[in-house]
Short mmCIF file of C-alpha atoms and ligand atoms in Angstrom, two decimals:
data_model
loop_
_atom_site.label_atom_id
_atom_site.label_comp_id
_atom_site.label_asym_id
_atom_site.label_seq_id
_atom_site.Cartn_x
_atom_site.Cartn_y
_atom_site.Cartn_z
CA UNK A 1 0.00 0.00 0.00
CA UNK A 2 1.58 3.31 -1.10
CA UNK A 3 0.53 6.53 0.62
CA UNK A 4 0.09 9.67 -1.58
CA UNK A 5 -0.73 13.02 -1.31
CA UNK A 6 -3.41 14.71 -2.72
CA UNK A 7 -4.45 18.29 -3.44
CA UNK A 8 -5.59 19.60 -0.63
CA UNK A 9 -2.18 17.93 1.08
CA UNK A 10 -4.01 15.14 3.19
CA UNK A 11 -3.15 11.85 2.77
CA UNK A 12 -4.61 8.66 0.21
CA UNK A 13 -3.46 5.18 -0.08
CA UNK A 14 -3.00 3.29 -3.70
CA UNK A 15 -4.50 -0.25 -3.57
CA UNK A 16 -2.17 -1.89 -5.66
CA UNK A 17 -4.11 -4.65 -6.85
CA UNK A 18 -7.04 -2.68 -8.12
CA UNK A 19 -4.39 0.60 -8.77
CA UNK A 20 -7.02 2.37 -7.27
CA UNK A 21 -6.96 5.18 -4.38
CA UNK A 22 -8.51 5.34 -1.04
CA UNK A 23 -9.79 8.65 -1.84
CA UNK A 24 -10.69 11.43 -4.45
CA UNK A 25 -6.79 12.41 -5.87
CA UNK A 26 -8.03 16.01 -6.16
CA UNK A 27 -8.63 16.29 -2.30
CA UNK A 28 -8.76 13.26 0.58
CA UNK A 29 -10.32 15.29 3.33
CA UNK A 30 -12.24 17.74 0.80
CA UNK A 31 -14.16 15.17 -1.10
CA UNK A 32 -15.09 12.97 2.64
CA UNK A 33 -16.29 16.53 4.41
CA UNK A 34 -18.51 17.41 1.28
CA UNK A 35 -20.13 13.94 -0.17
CA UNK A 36 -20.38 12.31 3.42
CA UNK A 37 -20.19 15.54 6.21
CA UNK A 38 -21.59 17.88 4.39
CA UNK A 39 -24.17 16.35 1.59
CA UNK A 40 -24.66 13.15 4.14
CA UNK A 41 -25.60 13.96 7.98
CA UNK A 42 -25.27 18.33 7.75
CA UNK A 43 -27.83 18.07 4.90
CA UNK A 44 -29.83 15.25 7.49
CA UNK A 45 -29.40 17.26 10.32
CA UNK A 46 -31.17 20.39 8.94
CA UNK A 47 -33.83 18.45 7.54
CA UNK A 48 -35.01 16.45 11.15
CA UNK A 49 -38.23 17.91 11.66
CA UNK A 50 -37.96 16.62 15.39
CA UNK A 51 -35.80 19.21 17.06
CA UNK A 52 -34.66 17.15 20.45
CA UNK A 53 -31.01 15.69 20.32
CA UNK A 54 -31.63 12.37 18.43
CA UNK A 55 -28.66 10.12 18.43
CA UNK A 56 -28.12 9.56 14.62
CA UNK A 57 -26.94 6.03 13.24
CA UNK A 58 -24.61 5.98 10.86
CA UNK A 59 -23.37 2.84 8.21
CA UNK A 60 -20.01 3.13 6.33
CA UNK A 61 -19.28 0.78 3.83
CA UNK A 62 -15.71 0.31 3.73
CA UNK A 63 -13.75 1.81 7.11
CA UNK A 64 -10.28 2.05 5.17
CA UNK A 65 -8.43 4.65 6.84
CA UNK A 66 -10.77 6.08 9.13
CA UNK A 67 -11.14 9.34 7.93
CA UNK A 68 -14.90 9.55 7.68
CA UNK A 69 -15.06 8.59 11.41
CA UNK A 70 -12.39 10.97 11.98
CA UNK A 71 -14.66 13.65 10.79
CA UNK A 72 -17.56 12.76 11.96
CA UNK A 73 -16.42 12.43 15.36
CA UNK A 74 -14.93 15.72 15.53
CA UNK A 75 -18.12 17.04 13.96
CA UNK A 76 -19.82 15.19 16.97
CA UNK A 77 -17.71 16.93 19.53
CA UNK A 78 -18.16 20.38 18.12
CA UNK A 79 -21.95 20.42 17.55
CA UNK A 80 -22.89 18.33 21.11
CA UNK A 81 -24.66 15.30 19.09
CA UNK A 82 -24.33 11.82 19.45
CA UNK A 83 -23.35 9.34 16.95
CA UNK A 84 -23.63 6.03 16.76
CA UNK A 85 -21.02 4.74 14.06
CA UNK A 86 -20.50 1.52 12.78
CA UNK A 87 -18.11 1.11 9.92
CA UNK A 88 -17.58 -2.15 8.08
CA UNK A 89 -15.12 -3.56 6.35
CA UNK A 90 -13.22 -6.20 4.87
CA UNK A 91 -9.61 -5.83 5.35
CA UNK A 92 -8.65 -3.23 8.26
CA UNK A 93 -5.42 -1.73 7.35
CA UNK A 94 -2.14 -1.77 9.87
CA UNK A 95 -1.79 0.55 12.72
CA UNK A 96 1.53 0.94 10.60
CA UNK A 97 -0.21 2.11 8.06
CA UNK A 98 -2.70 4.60 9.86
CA UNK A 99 -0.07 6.03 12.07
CA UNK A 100 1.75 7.81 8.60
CA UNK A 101 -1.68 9.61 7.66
CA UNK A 102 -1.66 13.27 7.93
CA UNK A 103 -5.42 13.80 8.94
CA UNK A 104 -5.00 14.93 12.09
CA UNK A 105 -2.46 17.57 11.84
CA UNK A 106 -4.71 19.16 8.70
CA UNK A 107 -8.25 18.79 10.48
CA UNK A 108 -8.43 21.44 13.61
CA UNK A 109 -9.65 18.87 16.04
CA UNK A 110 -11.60 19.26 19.28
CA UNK A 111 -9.85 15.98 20.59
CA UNK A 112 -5.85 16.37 19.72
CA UNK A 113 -5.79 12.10 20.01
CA UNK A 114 -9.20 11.80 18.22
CA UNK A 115 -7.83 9.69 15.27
CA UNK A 116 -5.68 7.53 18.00
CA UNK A 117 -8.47 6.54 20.02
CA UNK A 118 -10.42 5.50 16.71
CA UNK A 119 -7.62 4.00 15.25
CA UNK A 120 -6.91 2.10 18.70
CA UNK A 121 -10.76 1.04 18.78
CA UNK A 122 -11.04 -2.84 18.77
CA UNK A 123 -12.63 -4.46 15.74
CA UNK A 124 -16.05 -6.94 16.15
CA UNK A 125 -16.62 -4.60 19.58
CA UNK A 126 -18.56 -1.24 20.52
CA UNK A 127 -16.42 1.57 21.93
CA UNK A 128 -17.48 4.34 23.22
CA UNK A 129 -15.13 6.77 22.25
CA UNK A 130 -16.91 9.86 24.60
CA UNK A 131 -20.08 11.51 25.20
CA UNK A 132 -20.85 12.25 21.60
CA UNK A 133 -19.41 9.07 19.57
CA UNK A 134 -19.73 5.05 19.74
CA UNK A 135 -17.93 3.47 17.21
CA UNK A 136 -18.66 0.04 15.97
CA UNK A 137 -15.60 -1.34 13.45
CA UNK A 138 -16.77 -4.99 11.94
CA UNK A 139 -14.45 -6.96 10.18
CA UNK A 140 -17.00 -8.53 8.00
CA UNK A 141 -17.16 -9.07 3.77
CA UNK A 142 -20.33 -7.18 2.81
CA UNK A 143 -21.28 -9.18 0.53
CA UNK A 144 -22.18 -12.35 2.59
CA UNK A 145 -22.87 -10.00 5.92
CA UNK A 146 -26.07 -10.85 7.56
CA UNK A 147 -27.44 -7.40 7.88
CA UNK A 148 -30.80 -8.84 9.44
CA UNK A 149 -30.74 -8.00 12.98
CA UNK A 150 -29.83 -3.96 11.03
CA UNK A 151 -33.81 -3.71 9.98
CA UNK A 152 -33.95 0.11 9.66
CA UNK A 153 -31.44 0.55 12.03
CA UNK A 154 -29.83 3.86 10.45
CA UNK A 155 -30.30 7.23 9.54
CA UNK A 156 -27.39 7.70 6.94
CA UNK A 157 -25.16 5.09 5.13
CA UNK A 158 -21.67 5.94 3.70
CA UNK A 159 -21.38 3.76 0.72
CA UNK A 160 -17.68 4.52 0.17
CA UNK A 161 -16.20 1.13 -1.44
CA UNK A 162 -13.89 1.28 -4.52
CA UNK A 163 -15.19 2.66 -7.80
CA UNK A 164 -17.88 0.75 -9.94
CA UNK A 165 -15.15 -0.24 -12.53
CA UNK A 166 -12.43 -1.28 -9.96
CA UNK A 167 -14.70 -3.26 -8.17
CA UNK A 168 -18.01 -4.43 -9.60
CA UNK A 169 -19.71 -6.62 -6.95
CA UNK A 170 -19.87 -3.63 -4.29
CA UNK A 171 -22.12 -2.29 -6.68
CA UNK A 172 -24.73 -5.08 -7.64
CA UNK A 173 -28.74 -4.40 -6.93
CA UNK A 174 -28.89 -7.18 -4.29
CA UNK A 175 -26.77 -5.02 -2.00
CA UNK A 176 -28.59 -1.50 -2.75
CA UNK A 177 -31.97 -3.47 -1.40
CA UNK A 178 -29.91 -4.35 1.47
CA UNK A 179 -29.25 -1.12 1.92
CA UNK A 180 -32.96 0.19 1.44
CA UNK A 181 -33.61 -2.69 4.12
CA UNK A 182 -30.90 -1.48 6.57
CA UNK A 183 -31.93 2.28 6.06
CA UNK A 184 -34.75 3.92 8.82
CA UNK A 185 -37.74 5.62 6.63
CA UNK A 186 -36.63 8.84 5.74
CA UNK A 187 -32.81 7.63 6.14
CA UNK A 188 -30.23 8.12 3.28
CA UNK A 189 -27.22 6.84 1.64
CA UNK A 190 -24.79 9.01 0.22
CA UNK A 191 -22.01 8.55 -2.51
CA UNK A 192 -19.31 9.92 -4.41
CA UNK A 193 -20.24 8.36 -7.86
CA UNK A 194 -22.97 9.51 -9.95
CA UNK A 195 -22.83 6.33 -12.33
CA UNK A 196 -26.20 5.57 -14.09
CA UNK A 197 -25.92 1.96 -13.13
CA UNK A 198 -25.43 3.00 -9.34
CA UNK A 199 -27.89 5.85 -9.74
CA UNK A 200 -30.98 3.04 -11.64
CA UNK A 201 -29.60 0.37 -9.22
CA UNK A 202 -30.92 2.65 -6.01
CA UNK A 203 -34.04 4.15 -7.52
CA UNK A 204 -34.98 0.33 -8.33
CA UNK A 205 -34.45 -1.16 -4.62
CA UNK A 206 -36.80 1.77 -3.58
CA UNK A 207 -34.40 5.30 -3.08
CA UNK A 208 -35.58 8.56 -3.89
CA UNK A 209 -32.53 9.28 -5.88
CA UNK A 210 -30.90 12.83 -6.34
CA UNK A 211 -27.71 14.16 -7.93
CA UNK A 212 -25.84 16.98 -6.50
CA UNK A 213 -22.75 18.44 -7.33
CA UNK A 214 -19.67 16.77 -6.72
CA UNK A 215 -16.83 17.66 -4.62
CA UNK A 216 -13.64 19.58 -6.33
CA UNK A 217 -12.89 18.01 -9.88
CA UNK A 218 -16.14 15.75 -9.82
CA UNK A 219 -19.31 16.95 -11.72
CA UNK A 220 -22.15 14.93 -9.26
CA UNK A 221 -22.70 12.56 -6.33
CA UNK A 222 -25.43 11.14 -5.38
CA UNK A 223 -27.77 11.16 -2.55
CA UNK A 224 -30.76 8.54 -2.27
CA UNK A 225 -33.64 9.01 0.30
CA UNK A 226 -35.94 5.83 1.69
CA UNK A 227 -38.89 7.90 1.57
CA UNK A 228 -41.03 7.79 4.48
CA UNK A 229 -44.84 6.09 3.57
CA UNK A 230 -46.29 7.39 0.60
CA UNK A 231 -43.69 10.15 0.24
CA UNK A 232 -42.44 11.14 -3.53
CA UNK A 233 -40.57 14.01 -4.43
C1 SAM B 1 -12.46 3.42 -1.15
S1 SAM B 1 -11.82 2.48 0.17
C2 SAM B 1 -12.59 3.19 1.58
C3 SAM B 1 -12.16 4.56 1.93
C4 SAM B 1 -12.50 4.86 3.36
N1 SAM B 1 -13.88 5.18 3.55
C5 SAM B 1 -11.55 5.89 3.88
O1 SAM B 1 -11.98 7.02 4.18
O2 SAM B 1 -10.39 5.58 3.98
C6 SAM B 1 -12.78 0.99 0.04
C7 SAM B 1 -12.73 0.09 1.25
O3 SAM B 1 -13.63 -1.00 1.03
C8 SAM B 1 -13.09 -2.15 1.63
N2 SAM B 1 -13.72 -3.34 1.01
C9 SAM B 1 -13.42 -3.90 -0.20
N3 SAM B 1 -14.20 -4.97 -0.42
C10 SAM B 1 -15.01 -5.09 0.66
C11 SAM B 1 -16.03 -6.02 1.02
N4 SAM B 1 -16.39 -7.04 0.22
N5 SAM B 1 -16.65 -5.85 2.21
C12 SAM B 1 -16.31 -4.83 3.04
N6 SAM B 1 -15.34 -3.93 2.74
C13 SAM B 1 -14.71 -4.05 1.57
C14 SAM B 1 -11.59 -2.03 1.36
O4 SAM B 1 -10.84 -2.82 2.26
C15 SAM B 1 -11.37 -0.52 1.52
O5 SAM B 1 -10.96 -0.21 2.82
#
């Protein structure tokens, strides 16, 4: 695994099998704060109609470095809400390998040992990492994960695997109607690609399906709602 840097100066990781990166070359920590932060649970947040302080349950499909938990945990910390984070995936890299990533000298965090304490996190256990974030890393293979005791367990899935072309099978119908299964009515997934397949693939398993702008260099992402009953756009 080579690390790189990309635009914005943070940190990706080239898979060398599938010569694919970690992360968007034109910006690590850019395109994870817009398509997940920002277009994923800011976007959810202003759009609760119920104004208590929910704690919101999040899905990430495919952990990798950490960064989106990075994020959202600081985001937790500075906005007093609590998350509930579980991130899957398949083949959790080194502590070797996390230690060299720049993320938390370029995000201003509220915790300075934030990505430590994640990073240190056991896999297959919950931890609760403080008042505001519980993180939940599963060493699992999605696509044989029995996701039935998840019925509409969360608010907002980050489907964040490796591209459509690098790797097909994260991208097949069967799992986008596990996902509409595994979403709470009103929940929503969020991703970086804006592929036809993906975007057809998640209006047929049930999704409202929209496409935003992308993040730097990207024209769209997409966003995909489980309506609540009898809800269209
Ligand atoms: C694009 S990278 C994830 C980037 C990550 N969200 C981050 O911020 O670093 C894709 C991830 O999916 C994981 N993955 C690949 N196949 C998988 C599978 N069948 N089940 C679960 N995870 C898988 C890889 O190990 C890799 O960590």
């Amino acid at each position: 695994m080579e690390l790189l840097l990309t635009n914005d100066g943070s940190h990706t990781l080239h898979h060398p099998t599938l010569n694919e990166t970690y992360h968007s070359k034109f910006g690590a920590i850019e395109e994870s704060k817009y398509v997940f932060l920002e277009k994923g649970l800011g976007d959810y947040l202003n759009n609760l109609t119920n104004y208590g302080q929910p704690t919101i349950s999040i899905l990430e499909i495919g952990y990798g470095t950490g960064l989106n938990a990075l994020l959202f945990a600081n985001y937790a910390i500075g906005n007093n809400i609590k998350l509930h984070y579980t991130g899957i995936d398949i083949l959790p890299l080194s502590e070797a390998i996390l230690t060299q990533l720049n993320y938390s000298e370029i995000i201003p965090l509220h915790t300075t040992d934030l990505f430590q304490q994640l990073n240190l996190a056991a896999w297959n256990a919950k931890t609760i990492v403080n008042d505001y974030f519980e993180i939940n890393k599963i060493q699992a293979d999605i696509l044989e994960f029995d996701s039935s005791i998840y019925l509409e367990s969360f608010d907002l899935i980050l489907m964040d695997a490796f591209a459509p072309d690098k790797q097909p099978d994260m991208w097949q119908n069967k799992l986008y109607k596990d996902f509409f299964y595994l979403c709470k009515p009103g929940g929503v997934l969020v991703t970086y690609t804006a592929k036809g397949t993906v975007k057809r693939g998640l209006m047929e398993a049930g999704f409202l399906v929209e496409k935003l702008p992308g993040p730097p260099m990207k024209r769209h992402m997409l966003r995909a709602t489980k309506p609540l009953q009898n809800e269209t756009f």
